[in-house]
mmCIF file of C-alpha atoms and ligand atoms in Angstrom:
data_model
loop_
_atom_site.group_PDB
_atom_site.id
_atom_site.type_symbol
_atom_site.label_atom_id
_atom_site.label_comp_id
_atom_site.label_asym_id
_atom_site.label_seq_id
_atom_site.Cartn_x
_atom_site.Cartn_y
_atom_site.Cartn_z
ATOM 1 C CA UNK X 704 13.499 -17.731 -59.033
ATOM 2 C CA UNK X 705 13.698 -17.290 -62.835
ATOM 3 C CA UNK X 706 17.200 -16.738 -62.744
ATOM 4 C CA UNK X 707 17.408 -20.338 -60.559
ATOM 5 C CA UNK X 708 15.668 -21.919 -63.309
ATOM 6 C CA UNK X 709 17.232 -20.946 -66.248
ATOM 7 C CA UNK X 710 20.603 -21.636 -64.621
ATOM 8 C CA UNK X 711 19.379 -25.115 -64.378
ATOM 9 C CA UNK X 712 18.616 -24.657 -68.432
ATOM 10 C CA UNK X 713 22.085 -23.041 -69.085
ATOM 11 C CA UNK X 714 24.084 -25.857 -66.950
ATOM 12 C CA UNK X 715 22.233 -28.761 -69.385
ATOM 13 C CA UNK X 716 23.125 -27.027 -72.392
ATOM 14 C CA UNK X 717 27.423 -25.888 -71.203
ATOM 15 C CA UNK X 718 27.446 -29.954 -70.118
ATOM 16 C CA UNK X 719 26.019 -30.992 -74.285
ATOM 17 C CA UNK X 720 28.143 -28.776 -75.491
ATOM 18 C CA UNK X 721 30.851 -30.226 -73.557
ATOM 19 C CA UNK X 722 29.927 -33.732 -74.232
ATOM 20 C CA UNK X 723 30.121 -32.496 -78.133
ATOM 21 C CA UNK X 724 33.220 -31.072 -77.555
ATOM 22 C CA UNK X 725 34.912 -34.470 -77.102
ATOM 23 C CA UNK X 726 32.924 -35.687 -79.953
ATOM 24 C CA UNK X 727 33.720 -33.268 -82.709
ATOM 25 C CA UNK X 728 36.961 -35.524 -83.868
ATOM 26 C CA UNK X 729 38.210 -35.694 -87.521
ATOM 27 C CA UNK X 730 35.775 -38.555 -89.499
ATOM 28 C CA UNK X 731 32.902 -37.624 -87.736
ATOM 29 C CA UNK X 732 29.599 -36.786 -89.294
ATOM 30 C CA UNK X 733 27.400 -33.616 -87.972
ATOM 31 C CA UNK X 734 24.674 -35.947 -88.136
ATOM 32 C CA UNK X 735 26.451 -38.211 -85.138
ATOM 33 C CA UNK X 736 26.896 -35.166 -83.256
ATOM 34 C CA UNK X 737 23.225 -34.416 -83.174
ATOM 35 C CA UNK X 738 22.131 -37.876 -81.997
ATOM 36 C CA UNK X 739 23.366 -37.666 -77.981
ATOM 37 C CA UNK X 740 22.075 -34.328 -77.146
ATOM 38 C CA UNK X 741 18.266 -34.546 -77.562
ATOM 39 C CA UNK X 742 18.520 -38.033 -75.393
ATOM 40 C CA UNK X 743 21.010 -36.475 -72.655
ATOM 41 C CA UNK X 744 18.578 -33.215 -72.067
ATOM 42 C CA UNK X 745 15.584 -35.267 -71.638
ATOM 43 C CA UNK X 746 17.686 -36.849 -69.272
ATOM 44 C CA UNK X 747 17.595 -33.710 -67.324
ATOM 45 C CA UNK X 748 14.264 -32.812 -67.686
ATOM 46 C CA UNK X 749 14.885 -29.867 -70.406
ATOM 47 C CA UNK X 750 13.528 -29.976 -73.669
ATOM 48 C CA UNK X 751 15.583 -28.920 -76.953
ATOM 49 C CA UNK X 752 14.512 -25.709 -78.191
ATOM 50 C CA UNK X 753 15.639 -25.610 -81.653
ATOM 51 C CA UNK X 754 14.048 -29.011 -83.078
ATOM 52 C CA UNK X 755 10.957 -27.910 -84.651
ATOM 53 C CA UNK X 756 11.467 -24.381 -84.212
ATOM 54 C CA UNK X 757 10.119 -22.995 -87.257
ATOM 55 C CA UNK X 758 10.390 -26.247 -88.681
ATOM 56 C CA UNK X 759 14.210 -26.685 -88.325
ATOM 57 C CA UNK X 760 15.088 -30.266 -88.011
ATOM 58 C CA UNK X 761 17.685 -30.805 -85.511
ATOM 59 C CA UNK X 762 18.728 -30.503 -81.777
ATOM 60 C CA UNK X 763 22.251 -28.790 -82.493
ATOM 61 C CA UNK X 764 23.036 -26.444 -85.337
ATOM 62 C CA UNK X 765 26.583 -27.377 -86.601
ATOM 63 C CA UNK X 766 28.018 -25.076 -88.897
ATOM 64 C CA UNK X 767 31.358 -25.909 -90.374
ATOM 65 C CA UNK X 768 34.317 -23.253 -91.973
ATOM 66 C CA UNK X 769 32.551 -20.557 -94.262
ATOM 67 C CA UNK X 770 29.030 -21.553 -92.413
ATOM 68 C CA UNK X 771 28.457 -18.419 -89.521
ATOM 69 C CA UNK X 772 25.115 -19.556 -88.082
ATOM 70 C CA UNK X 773 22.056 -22.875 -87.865
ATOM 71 C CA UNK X 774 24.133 -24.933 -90.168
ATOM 72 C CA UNK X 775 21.881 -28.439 -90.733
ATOM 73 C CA UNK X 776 23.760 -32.131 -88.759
ATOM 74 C CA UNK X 777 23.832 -34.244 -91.906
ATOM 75 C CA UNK X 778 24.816 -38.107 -92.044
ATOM 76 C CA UNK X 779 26.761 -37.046 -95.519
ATOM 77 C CA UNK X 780 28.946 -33.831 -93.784
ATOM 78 C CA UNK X 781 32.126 -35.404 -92.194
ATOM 79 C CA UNK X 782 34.690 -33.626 -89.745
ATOM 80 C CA UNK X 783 37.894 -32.869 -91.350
ATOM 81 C CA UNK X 784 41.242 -32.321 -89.495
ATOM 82 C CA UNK X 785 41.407 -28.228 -89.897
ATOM 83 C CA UNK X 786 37.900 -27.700 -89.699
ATOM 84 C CA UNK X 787 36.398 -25.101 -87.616
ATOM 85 C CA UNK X 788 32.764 -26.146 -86.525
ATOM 86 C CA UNK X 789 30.397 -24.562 -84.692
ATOM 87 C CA UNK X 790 27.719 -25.839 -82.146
ATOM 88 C CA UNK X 791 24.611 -23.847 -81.009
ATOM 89 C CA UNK X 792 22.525 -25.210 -79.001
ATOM 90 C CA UNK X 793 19.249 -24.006 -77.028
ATOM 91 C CA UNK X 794 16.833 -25.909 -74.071
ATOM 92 C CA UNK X 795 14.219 -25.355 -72.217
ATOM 93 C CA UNK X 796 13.681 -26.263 -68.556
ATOM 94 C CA UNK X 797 10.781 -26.052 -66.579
ATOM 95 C CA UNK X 798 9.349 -22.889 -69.359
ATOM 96 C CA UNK X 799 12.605 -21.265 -69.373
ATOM 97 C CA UNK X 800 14.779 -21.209 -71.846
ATOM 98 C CA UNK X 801 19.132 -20.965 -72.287
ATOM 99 C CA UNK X 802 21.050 -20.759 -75.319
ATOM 100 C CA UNK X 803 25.023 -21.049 -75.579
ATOM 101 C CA UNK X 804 27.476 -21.930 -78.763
ATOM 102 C CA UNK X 805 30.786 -22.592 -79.649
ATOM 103 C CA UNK X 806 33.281 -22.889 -82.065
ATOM 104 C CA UNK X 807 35.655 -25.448 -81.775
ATOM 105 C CA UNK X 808 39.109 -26.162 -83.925
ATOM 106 C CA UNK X 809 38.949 -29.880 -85.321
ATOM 107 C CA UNK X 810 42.659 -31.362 -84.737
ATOM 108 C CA UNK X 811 45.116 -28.294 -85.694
ATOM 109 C CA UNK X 812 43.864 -25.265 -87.425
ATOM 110 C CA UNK X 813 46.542 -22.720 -88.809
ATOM 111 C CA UNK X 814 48.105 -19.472 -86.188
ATOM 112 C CA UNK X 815 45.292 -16.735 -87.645
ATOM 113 C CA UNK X 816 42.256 -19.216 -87.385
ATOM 114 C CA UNK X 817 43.054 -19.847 -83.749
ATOM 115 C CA UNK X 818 43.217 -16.293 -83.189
ATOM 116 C CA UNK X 819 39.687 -16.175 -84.738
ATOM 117 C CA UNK X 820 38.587 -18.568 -82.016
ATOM 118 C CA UNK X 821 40.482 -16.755 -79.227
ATOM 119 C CA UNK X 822 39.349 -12.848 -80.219
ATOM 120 C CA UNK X 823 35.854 -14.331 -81.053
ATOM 121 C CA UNK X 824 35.397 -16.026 -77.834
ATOM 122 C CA UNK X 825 37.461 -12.690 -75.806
ATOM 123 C CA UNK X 826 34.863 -10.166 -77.419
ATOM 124 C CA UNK X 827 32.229 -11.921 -75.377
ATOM 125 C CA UNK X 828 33.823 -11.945 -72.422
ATOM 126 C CA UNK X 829 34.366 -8.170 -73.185
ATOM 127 C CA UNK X 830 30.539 -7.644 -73.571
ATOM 128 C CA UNK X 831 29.390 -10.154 -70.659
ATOM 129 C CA UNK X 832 31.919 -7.281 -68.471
ATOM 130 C CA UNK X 833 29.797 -4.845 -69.794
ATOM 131 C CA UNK X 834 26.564 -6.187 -68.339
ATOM 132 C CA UNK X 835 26.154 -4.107 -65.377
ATOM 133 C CA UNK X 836 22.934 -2.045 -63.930
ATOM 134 C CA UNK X 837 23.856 1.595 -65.359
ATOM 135 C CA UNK X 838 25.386 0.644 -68.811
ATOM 136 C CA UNK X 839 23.687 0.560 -72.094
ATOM 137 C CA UNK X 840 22.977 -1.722 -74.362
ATOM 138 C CA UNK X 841 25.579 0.014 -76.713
ATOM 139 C CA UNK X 842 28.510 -0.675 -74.188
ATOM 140 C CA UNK X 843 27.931 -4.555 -75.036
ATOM 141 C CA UNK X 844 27.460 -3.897 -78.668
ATOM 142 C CA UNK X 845 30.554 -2.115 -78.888
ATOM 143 C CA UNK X 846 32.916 -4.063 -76.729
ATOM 144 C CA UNK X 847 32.122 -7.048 -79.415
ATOM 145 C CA UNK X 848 33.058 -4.635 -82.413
ATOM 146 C CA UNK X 849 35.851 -2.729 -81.009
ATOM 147 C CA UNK X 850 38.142 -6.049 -79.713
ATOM 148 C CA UNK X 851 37.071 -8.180 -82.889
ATOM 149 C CA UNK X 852 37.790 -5.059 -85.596
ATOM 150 C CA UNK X 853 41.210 -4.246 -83.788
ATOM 151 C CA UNK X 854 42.099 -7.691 -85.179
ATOM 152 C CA UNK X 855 41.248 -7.164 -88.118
ATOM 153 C CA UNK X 856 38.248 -9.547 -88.308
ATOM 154 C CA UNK X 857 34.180 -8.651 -89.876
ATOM 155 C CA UNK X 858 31.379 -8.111 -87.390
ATOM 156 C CA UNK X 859 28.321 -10.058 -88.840
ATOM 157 C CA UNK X 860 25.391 -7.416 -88.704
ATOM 158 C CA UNK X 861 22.630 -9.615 -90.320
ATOM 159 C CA UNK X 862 22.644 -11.915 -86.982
ATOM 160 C CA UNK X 863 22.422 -10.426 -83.442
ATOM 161 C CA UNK X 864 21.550 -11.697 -79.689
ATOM 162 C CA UNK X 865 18.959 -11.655 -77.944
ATOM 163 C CA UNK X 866 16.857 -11.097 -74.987
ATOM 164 C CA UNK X 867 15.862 -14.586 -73.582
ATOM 165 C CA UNK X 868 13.755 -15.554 -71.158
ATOM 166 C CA UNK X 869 10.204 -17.918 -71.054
ATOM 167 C CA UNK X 870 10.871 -17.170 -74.935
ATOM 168 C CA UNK X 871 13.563 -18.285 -77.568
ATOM 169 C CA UNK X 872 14.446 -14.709 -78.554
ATOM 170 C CA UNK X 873 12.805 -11.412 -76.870
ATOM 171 C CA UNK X 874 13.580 -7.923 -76.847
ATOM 172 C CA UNK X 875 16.166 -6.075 -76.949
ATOM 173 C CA UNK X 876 17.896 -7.196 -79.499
ATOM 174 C CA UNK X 877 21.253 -7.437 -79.336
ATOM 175 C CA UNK X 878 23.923 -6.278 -81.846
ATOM 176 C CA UNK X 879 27.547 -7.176 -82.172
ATOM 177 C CA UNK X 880 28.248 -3.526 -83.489
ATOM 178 C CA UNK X 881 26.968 -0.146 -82.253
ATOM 179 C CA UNK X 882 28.151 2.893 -80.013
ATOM 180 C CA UNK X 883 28.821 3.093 -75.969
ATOM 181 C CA UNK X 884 26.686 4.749 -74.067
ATOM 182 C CA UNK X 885 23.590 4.067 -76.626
ATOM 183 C CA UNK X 886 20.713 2.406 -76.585
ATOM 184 C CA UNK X 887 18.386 1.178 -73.814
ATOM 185 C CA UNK X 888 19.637 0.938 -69.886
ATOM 186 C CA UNK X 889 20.685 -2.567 -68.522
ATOM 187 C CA UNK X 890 18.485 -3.560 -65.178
ATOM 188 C CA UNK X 891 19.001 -6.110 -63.097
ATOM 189 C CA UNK X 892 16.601 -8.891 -63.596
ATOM 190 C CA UNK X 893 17.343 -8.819 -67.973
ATOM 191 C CA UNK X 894 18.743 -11.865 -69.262
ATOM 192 C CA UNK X 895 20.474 -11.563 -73.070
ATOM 193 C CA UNK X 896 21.813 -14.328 -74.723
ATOM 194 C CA UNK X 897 25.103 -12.497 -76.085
ATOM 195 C CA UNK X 898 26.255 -13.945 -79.629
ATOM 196 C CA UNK X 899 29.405 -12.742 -81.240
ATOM 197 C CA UNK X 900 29.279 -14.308 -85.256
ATOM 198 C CA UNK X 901 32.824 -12.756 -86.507
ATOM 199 C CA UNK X 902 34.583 -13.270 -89.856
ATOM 200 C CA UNK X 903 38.024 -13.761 -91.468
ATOM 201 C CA UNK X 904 37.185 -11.307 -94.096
ATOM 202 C CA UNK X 905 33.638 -8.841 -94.801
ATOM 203 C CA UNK X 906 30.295 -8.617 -92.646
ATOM 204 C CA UNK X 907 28.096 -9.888 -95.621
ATOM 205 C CA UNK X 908 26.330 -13.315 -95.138
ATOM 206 C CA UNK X 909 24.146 -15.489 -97.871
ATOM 207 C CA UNK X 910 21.440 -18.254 -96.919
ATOM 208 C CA UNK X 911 22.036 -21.282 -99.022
ATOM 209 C CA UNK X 912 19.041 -23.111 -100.499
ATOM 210 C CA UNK X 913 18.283 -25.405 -97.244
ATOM 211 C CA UNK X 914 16.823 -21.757 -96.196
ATOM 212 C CA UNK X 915 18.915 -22.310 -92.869
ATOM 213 C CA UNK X 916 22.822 -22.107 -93.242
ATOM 214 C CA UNK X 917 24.384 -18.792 -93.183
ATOM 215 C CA UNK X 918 27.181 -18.397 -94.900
ATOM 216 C CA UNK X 919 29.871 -15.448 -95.461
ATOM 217 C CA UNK X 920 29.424 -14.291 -99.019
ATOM 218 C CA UNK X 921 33.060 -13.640 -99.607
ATOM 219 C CA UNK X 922 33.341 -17.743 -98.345
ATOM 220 C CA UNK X 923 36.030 -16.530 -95.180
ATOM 221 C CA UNK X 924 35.843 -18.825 -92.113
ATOM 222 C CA UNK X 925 33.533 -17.666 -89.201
ATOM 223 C CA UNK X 926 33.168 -18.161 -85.891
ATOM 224 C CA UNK X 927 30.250 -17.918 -83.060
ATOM 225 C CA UNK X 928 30.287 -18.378 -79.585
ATOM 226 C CA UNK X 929 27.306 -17.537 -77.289
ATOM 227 C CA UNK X 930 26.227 -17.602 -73.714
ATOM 228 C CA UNK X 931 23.093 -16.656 -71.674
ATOM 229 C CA UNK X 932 23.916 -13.918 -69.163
ATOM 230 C CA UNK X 933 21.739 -12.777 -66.166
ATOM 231 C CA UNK X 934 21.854 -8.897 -65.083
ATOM 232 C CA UNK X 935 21.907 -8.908 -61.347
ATOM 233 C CA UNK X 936 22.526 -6.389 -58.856
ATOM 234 C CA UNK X 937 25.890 -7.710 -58.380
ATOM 235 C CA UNK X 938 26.677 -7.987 -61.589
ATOM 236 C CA UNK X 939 26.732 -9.959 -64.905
ATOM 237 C CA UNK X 940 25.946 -13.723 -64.572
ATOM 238 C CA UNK X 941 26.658 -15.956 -66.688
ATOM 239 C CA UNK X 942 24.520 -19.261 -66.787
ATOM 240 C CA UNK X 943 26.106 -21.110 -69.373
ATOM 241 C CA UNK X 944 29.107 -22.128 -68.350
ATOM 242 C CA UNK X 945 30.442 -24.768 -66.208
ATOM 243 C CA UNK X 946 32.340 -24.062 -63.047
ATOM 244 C CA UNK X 947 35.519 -25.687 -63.059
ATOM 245 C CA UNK X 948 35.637 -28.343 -60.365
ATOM 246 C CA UNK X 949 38.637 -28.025 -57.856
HETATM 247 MG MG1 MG B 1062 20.768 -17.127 -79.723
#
């Protein structure tokens, strides 16, 4: 029953984001992107989780190039062609919670900042394999770290997933770096929000003086992509994506 109703939260959130998608155009301010969202969730009888949530201001956190992580939608921040922006977004629906990002290219980003995107976006796919009754926490660490280091690309450590559930973020927590076979036992029934945050260049982060936007303190682009994944007893599902229609 939990896992029916946070579905329902994780399908409102994969349709925003997918609304934003087709939004995030060269020209267009963060603060635009934030305005649909709050409106379309309502819609659906969610509420947005990260609007007031410890006093942050907005429905979606867009965070653009060098920004990692709960960047702030601002009517002065315009969408440039080469951009790379990223859109987190959490709701709530009926006392449970989902949370799922992306990271998007805006118009035609450069070979090596695609393949940030791609091996960014592939390392949680790796993990989300990895959430099976038996394995270890460490086995969905590691799968992050392993395919995103082979590329040569940083591992934020100062950011990690979580467990999710009737709250924003419970335990475990979950790393994007760490060893196989380590750490607690997955059981069916846990839900983690998964949340690779991976770098052009070093691990190290800043927080700029809005106290919210994470940066990469060598200024290297970064990307994030997240979903919420239930543990079941046939395996990992994941309840932030949408199904492609035939
Ligand atoms: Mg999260």
């Amino acid at each position: 029953v939990e896992i029916e109703t946070m579905s329902r939260a994780g399908a409102v959130v994969a349709k925003t984001l997918a609304l934003l998608g087709d939004l995030a155009k060269p020209g267009v301010t963060t603060a635009h992107l934030d305005e649909a969202p709050e409106t379309y969730i309502r819609s659906e009888g969610g509420v947005p989780t990260f609007k007031g949530y410890r006093g942050f201001p907005a429905t979606v956190c867009t965070s653009i190039n060098e920004e990692i992580v709960h960047g702030i939608p601002s009517p002065k921040r315009r969408l440039a062609e080469g951009d790379i922006i990223g859109l987190d977004l959490g709701c709530i629906v009926e006392g449970y919670y989902a949370d799922c990002a992306i990271t998007l290219p805006v118009g035609p980003v450069p070979p090596r900042v695609q393949e940030l995107l791609d091996v960014t976006r592939e390392s949680l796919d790796k993990a989300i394999v990895q959430c099976r009754a038996g394995n270890r926490l460490g086995d969905v660490s590691h799968a992050v770290q392993s395919h995103c280091e082979s590329h040569g690309f940083g591992v934020v450590r100062a950011f990690v997933g979580h467990g999710i559930g009737r709250a924003l973020h419970e335990d475990p927590q979950v790393p994007n770096f760490g060893e196989a076979g380590r750490g607690p036992a997955l059981k069916p029934g846990m839900v983690l929000a998964i949340e690779p945050m991976i770098t052009m260049g070093s691990w190290e982060v800043r927080i700029l003086e809005d106290r919210w936007t994470a940066v990469t303190e060598d200024g290297s682009l970064a990307a994030h992509f997240e979903d919420t994944i239930a543990i079941t007893e046939e395996g990992p599902e994941v309840l932030t994506r949408i199904e492609p229609r035939s």
